PDB file of C-alpha atoms in Angstrom:
ATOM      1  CA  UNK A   1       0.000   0.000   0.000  1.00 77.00           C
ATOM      2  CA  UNK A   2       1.525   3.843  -0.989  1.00 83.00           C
ATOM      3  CA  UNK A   3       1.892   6.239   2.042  1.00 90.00           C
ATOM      4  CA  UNK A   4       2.956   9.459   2.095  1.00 94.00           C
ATOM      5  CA  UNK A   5       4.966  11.551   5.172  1.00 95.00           C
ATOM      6  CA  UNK A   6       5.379  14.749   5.416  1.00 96.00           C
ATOM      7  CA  UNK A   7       8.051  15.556   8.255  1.00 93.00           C
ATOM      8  CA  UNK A   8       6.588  18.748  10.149  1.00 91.00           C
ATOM      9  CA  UNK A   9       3.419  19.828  10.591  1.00 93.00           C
ATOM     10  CA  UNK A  10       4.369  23.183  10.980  1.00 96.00           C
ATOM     11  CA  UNK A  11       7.319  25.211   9.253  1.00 97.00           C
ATOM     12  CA  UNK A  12       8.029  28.713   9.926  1.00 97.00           C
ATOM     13  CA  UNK A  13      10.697  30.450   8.147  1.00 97.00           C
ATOM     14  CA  UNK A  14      11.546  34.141   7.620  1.00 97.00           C
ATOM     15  CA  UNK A  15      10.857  36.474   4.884  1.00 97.00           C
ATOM     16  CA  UNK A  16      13.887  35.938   2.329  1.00 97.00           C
ATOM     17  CA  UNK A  17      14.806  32.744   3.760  1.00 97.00           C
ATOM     18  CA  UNK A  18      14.600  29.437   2.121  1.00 97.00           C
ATOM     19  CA  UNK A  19      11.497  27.161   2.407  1.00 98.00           C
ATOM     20  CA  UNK A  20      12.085  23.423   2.394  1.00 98.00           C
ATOM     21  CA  UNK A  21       9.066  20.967   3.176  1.00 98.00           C
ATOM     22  CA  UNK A  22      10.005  17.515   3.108  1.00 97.00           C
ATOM     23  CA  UNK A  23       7.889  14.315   1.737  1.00 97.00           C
ATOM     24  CA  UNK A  24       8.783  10.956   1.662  1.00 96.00           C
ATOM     25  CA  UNK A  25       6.600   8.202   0.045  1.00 94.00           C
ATOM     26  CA  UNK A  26       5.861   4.271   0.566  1.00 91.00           C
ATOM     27  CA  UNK A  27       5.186   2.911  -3.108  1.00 84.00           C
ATOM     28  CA  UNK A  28       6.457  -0.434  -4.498  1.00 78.00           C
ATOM     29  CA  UNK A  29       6.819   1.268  -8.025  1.00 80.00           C
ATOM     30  CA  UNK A  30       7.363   5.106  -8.506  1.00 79.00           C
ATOM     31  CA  UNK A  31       4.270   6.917  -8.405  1.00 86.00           C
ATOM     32  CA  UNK A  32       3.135  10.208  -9.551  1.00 90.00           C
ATOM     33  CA  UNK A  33       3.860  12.501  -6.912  1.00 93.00           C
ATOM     34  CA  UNK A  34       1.931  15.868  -6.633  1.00 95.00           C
ATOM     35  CA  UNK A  35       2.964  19.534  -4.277  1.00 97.00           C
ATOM     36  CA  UNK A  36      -0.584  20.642  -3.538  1.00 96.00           C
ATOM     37  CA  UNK A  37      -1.286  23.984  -1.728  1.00 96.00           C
ATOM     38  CA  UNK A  38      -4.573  25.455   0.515  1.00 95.00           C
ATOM     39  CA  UNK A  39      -4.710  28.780   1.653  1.00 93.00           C
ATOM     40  CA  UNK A  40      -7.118  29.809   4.458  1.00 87.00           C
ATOM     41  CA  UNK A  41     -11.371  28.178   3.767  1.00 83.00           C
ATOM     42  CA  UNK A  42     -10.084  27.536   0.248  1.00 87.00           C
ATOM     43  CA  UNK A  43      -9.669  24.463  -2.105  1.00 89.00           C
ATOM     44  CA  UNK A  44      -6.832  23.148  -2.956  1.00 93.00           C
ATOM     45  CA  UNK A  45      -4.477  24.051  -6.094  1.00 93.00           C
ATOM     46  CA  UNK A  46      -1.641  22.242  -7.669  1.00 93.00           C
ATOM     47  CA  UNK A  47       1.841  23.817  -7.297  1.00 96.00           C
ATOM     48  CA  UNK A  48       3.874  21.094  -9.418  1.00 95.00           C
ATOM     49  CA  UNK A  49       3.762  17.577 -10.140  1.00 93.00           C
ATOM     50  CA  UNK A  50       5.880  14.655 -11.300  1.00 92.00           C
ATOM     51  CA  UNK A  51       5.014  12.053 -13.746  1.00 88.00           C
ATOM     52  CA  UNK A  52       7.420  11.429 -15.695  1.00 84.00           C
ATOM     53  CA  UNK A  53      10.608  12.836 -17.669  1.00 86.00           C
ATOM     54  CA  UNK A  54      13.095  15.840 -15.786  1.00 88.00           C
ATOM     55  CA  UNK A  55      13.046  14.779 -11.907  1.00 90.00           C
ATOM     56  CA  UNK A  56      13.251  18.495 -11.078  1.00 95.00           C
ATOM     57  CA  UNK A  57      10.367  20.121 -11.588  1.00 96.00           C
ATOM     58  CA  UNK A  58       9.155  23.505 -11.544  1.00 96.00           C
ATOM     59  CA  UNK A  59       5.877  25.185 -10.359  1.00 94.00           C
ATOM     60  CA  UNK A  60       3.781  28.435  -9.823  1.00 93.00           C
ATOM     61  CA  UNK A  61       5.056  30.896  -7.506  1.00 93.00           C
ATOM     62  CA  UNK A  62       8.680  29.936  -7.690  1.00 96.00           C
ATOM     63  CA  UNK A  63       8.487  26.621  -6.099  1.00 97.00           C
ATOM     64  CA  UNK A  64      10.036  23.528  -7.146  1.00 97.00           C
ATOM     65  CA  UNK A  65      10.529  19.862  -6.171  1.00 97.00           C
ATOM     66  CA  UNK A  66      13.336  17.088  -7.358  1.00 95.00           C
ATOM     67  CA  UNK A  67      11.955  13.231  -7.393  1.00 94.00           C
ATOM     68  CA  UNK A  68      14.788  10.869  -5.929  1.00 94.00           C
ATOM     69  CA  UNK A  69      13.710   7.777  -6.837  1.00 91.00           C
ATOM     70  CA  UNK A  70      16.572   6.225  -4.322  1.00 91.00           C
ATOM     71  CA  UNK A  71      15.426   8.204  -1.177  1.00 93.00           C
ATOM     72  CA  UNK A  72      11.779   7.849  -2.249  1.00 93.00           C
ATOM     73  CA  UNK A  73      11.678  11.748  -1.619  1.00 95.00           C
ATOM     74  CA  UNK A  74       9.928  14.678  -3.223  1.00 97.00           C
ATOM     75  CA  UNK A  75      10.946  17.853  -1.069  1.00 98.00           C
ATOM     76  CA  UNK A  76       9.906  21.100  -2.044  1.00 98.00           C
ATOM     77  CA  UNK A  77      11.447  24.236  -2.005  1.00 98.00           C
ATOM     78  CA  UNK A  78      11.606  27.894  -2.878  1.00 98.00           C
ATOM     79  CA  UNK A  79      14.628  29.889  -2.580  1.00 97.00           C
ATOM     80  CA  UNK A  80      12.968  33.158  -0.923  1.00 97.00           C
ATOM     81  CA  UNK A  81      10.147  33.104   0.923  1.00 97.00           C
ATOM     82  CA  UNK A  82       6.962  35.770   0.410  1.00 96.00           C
ATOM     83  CA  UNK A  83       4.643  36.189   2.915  1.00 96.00           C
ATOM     84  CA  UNK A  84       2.132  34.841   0.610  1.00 95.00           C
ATOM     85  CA  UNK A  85       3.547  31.990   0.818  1.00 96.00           C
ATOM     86  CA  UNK A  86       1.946  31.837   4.149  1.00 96.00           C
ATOM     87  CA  UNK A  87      -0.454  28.296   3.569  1.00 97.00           C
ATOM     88  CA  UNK A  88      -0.972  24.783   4.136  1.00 96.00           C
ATOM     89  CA  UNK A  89       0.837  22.538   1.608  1.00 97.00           C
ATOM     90  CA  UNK A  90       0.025  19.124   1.061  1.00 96.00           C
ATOM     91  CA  UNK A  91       2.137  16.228  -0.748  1.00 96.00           C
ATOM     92  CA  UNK A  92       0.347  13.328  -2.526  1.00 94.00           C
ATOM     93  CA  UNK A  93       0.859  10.591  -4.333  1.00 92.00           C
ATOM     94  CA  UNK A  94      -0.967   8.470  -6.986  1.00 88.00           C
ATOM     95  CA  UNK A  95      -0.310   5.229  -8.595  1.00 82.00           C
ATOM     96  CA  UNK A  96       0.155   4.432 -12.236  1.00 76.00           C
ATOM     97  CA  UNK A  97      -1.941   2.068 -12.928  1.00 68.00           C
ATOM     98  CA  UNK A  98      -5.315   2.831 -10.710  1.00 65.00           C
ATOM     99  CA  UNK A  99      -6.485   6.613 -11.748  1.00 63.00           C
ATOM    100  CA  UNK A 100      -6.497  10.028 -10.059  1.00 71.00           C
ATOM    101  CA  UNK A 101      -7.024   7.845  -6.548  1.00 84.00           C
ATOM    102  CA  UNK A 102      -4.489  10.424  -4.451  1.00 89.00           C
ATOM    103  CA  UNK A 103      -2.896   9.816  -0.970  1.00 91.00           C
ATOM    104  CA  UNK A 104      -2.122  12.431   0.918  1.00 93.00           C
ATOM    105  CA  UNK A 105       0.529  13.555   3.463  1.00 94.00           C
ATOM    106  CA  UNK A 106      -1.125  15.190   6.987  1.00 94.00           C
ATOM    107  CA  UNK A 107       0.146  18.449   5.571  1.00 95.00           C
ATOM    108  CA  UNK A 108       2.827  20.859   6.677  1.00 96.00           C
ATOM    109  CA  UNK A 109       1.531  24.350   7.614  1.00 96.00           C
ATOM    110  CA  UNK A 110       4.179  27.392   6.392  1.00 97.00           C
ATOM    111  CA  UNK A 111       4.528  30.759   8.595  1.00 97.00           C
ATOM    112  CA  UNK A 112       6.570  33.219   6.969  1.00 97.00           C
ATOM    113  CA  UNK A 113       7.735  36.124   9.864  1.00 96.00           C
ATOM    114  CA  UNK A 114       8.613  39.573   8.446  1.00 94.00           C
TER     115      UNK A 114
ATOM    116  CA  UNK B   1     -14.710  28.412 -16.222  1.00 61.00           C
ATOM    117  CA  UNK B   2     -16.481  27.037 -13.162  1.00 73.00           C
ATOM    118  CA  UNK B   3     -14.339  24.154 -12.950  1.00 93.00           C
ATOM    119  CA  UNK B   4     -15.881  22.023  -9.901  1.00 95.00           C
ATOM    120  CA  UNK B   5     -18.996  23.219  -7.974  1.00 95.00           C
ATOM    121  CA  UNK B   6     -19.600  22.372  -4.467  1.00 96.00           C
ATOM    122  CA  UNK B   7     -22.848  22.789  -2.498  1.00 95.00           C
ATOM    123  CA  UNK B   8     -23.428  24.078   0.038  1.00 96.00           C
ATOM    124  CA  UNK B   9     -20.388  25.925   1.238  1.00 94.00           C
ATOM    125  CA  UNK B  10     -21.715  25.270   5.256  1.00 96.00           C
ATOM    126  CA  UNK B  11     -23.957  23.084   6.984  1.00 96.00           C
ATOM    127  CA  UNK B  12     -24.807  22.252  10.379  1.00 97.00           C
ATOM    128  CA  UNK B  13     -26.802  19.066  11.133  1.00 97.00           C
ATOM    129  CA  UNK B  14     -27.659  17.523  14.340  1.00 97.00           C
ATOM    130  CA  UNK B  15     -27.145  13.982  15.018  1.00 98.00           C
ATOM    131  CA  UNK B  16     -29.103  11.175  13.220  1.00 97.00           C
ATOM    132  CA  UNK B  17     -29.916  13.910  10.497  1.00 97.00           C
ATOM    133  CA  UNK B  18     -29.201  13.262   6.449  1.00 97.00           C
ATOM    134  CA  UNK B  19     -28.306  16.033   3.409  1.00 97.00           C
ATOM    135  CA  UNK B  20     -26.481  15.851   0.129  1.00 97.00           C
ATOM    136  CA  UNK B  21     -23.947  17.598  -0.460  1.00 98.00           C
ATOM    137  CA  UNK B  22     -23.618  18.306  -4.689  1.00 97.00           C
ATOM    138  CA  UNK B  23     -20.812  18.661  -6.519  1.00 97.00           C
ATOM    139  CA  UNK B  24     -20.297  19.397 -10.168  1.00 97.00           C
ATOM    140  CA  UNK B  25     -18.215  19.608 -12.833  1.00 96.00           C
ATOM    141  CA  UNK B  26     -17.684  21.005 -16.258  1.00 95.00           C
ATOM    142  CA  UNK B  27     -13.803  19.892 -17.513  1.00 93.00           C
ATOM    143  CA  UNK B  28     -15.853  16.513 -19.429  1.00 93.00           C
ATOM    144  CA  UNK B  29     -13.596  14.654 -16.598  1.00 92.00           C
ATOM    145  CA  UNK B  30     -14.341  10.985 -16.261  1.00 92.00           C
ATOM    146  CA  UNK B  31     -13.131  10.568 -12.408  1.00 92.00           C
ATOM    147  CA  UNK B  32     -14.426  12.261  -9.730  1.00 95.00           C
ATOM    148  CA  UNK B  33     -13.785  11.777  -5.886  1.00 95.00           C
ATOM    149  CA  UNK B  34     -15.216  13.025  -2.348  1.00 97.00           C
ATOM    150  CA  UNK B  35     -12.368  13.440   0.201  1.00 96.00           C
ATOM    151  CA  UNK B  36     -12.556  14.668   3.657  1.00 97.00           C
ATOM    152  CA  UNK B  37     -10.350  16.879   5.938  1.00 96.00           C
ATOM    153  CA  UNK B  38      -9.781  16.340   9.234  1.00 94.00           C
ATOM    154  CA  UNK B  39      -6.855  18.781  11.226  1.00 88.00           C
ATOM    155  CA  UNK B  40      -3.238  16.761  10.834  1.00 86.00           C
ATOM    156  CA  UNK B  41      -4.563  14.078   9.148  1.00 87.00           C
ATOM    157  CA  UNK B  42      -4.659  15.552   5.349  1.00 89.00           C
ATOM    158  CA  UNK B  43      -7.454  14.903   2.855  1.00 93.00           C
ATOM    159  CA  UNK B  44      -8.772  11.143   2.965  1.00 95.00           C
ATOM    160  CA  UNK B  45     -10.856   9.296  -0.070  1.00 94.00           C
ATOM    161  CA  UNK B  46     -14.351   8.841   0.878  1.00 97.00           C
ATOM    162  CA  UNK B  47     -15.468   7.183  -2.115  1.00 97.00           C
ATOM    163  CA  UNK B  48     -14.607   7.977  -6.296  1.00 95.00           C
ATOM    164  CA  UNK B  49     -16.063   7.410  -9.238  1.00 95.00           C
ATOM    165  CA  UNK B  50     -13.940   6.324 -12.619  1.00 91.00           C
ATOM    166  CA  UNK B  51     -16.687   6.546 -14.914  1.00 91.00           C
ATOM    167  CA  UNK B  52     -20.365   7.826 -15.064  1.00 91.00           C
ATOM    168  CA  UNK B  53     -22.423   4.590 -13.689  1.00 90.00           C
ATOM    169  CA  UNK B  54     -19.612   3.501 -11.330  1.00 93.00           C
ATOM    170  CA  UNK B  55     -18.493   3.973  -7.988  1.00 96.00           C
ATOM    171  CA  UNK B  56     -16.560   2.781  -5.520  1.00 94.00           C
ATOM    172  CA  UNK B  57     -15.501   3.019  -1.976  1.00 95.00           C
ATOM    173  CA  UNK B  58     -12.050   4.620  -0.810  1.00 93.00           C
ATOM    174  CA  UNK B  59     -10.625   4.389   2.904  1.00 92.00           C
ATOM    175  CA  UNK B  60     -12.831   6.207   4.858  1.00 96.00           C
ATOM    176  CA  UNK B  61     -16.419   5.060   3.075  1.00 97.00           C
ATOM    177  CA  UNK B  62     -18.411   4.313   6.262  1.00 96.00           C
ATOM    178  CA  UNK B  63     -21.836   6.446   6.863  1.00 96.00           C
ATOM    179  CA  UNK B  64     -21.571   7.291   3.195  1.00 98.00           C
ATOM    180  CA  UNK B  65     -23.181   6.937  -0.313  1.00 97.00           C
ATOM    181  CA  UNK B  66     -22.895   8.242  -3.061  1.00 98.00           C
ATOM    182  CA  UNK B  67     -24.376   8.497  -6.613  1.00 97.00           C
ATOM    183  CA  UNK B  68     -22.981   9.721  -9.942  1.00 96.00           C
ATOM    184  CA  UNK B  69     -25.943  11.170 -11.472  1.00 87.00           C
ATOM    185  CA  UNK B  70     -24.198  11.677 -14.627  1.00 95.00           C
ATOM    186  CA  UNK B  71     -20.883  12.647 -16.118  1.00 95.00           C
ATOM    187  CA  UNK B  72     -20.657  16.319 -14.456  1.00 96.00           C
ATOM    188  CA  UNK B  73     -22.509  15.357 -11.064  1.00 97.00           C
ATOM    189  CA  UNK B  74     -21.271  13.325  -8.057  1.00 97.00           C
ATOM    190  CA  UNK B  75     -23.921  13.551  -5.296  1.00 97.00           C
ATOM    191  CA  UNK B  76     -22.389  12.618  -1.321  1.00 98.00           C
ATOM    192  CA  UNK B  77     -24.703  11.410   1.068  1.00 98.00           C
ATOM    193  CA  UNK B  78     -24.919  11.270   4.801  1.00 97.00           C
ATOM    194  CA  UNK B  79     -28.154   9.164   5.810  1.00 94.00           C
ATOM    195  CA  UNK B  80     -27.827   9.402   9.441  1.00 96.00           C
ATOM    196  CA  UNK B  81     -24.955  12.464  10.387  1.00 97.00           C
ATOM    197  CA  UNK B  82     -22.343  11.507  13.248  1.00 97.00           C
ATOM    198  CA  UNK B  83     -20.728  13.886  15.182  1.00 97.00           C
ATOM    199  CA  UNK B  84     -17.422  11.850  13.922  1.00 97.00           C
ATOM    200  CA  UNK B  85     -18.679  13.504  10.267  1.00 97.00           C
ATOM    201  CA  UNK B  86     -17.814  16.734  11.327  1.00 97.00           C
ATOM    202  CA  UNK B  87     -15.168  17.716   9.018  1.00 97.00           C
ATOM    203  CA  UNK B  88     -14.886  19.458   5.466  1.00 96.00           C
ATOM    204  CA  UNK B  89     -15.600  17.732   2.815  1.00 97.00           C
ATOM    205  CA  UNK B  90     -13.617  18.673  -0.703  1.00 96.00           C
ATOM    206  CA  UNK B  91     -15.215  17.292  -4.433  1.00 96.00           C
ATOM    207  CA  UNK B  92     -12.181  16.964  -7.070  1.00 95.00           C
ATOM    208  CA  UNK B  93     -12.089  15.707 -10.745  1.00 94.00           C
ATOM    209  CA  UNK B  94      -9.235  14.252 -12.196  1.00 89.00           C
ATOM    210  CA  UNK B  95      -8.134  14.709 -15.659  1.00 84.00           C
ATOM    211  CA  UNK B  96      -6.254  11.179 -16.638  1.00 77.00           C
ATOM    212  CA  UNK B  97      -2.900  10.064 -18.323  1.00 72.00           C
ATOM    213  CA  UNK B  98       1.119  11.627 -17.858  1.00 69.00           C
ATOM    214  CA  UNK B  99      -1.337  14.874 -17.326  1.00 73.00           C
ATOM    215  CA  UNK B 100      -3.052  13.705 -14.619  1.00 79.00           C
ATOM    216  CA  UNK B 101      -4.287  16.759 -11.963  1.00 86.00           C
ATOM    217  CA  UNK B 102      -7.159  16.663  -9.583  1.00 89.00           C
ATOM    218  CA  UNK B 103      -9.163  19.888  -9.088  1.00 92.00           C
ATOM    219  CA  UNK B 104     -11.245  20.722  -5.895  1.00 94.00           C
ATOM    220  CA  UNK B 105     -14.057  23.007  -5.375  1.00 94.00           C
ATOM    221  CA  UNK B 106     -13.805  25.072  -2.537  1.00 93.00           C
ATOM    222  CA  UNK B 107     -15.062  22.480   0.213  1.00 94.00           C
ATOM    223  CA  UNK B 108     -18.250  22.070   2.277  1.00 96.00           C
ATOM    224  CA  UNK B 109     -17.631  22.597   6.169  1.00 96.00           C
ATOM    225  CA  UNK B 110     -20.175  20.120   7.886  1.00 97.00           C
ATOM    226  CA  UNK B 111     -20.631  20.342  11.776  1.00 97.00           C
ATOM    227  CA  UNK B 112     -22.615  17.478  13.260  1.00 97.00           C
ATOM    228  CA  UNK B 113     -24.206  18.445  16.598  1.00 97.00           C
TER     229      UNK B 113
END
């Protein structure tokens, strides 16, 4: 069965700074692995996703994530945080061969201090 | 462009009551799922539908049903509401292939009294 874990429920980091939120994922082959974000009584929205091809992968709002297939990882980062960057972000992961079925990490909620 | 539709936005129900709660969408997707979202637990599948006429359950499916009316509808129901049903409850379609993406309306917060 695929898990996901996100280590941290809650990240704070300073304006400028750099934001890293970590994933790791349980999957006997590689899945598709998703960065989803939710801001405040919102849905959510896809930052980036990886399915196949590059294993660094770019996003909206300056974020990006590298697949390592040997650490089963998919950390994502930014290089300087904005305060709207403030939100809850939520890796998932889906397999292959059975649909949009996604798993989800318990999320990691980002601060960003002035 | 609407994208997915979920109604209503808030409910409150007391125990052993039932509601719907709609969802639609208008990307011709052929998936469609109801998760929920509890506080440090992410989103969990309640049940998903592949394909107009079929559904089927996910991990969390108990005190649930659901019925996909047609290709843009997926209809979750709660016969008898629990106070463990409090939670908000997110619709998502799923567009399919190497280009697979989900996209959620904008949630349903249901408190169970």
């Amino acid at each position: 069965a695929q898990s996901v874990t996100q280590l941290g429920s809650h990240v704070s980091v300073s304006e400028g700074a750099l934001v890293l939120l970590r994933c790791n994922y349980s999957s006997s082959v590689p899945p598709y692995l998703f960065w989803y974000v939710q801001y405040p009584n919102q849905g959510l929205q896809l930052l980036l996703k990886y399915t196949t091809g590059a294993t660094l992968v770019k996003g909206i709002n300056g974020f990006e994530a590298e697949f390592k297939k040997s650490e089963t990882s998919f950390h994502l980062t930014k290089p300087s945080a904005h305060m709207s960057d403030a939100a809850e972000y939520f890796c998932a992961v889906s397999a292959r061969n059975q649909g949009g079925k996604l798993i989800f990490g318990q999320g990691t909620e980002l601060s960003v201090k002035p | 462009n609407a994208g997915v539709t979920q109604t209503p936005k808030f409910q409150v129900l007391k125990t052993g009551q039932s509601m719907t709660l709609q969802c639609a969408q208008d990307m011709n997707h052929n998936s469609m799922y109801w998760y929920r979202q509890d506080p440090g637990m992410g989103l969990r599948l309640i049940y998903y539908s592949a394909s107009e006429g079929t559904t089927d359950k996910g991990e969390v499916p108990n005190g649930y049903n659901v019925s996909r009316l047609n290709k843009r509808e997926f209809s979750l129901r709660l016969e008898s509401a629990a106070p463990s049903q409090t939670s908000v409850y997110f619709c998502a379609s799923h567009s399919e292939g190497v280009r697979t993406e989900a996209f959620f309306g904008q949630g349903t917060r249901l408190t169970v009294v």
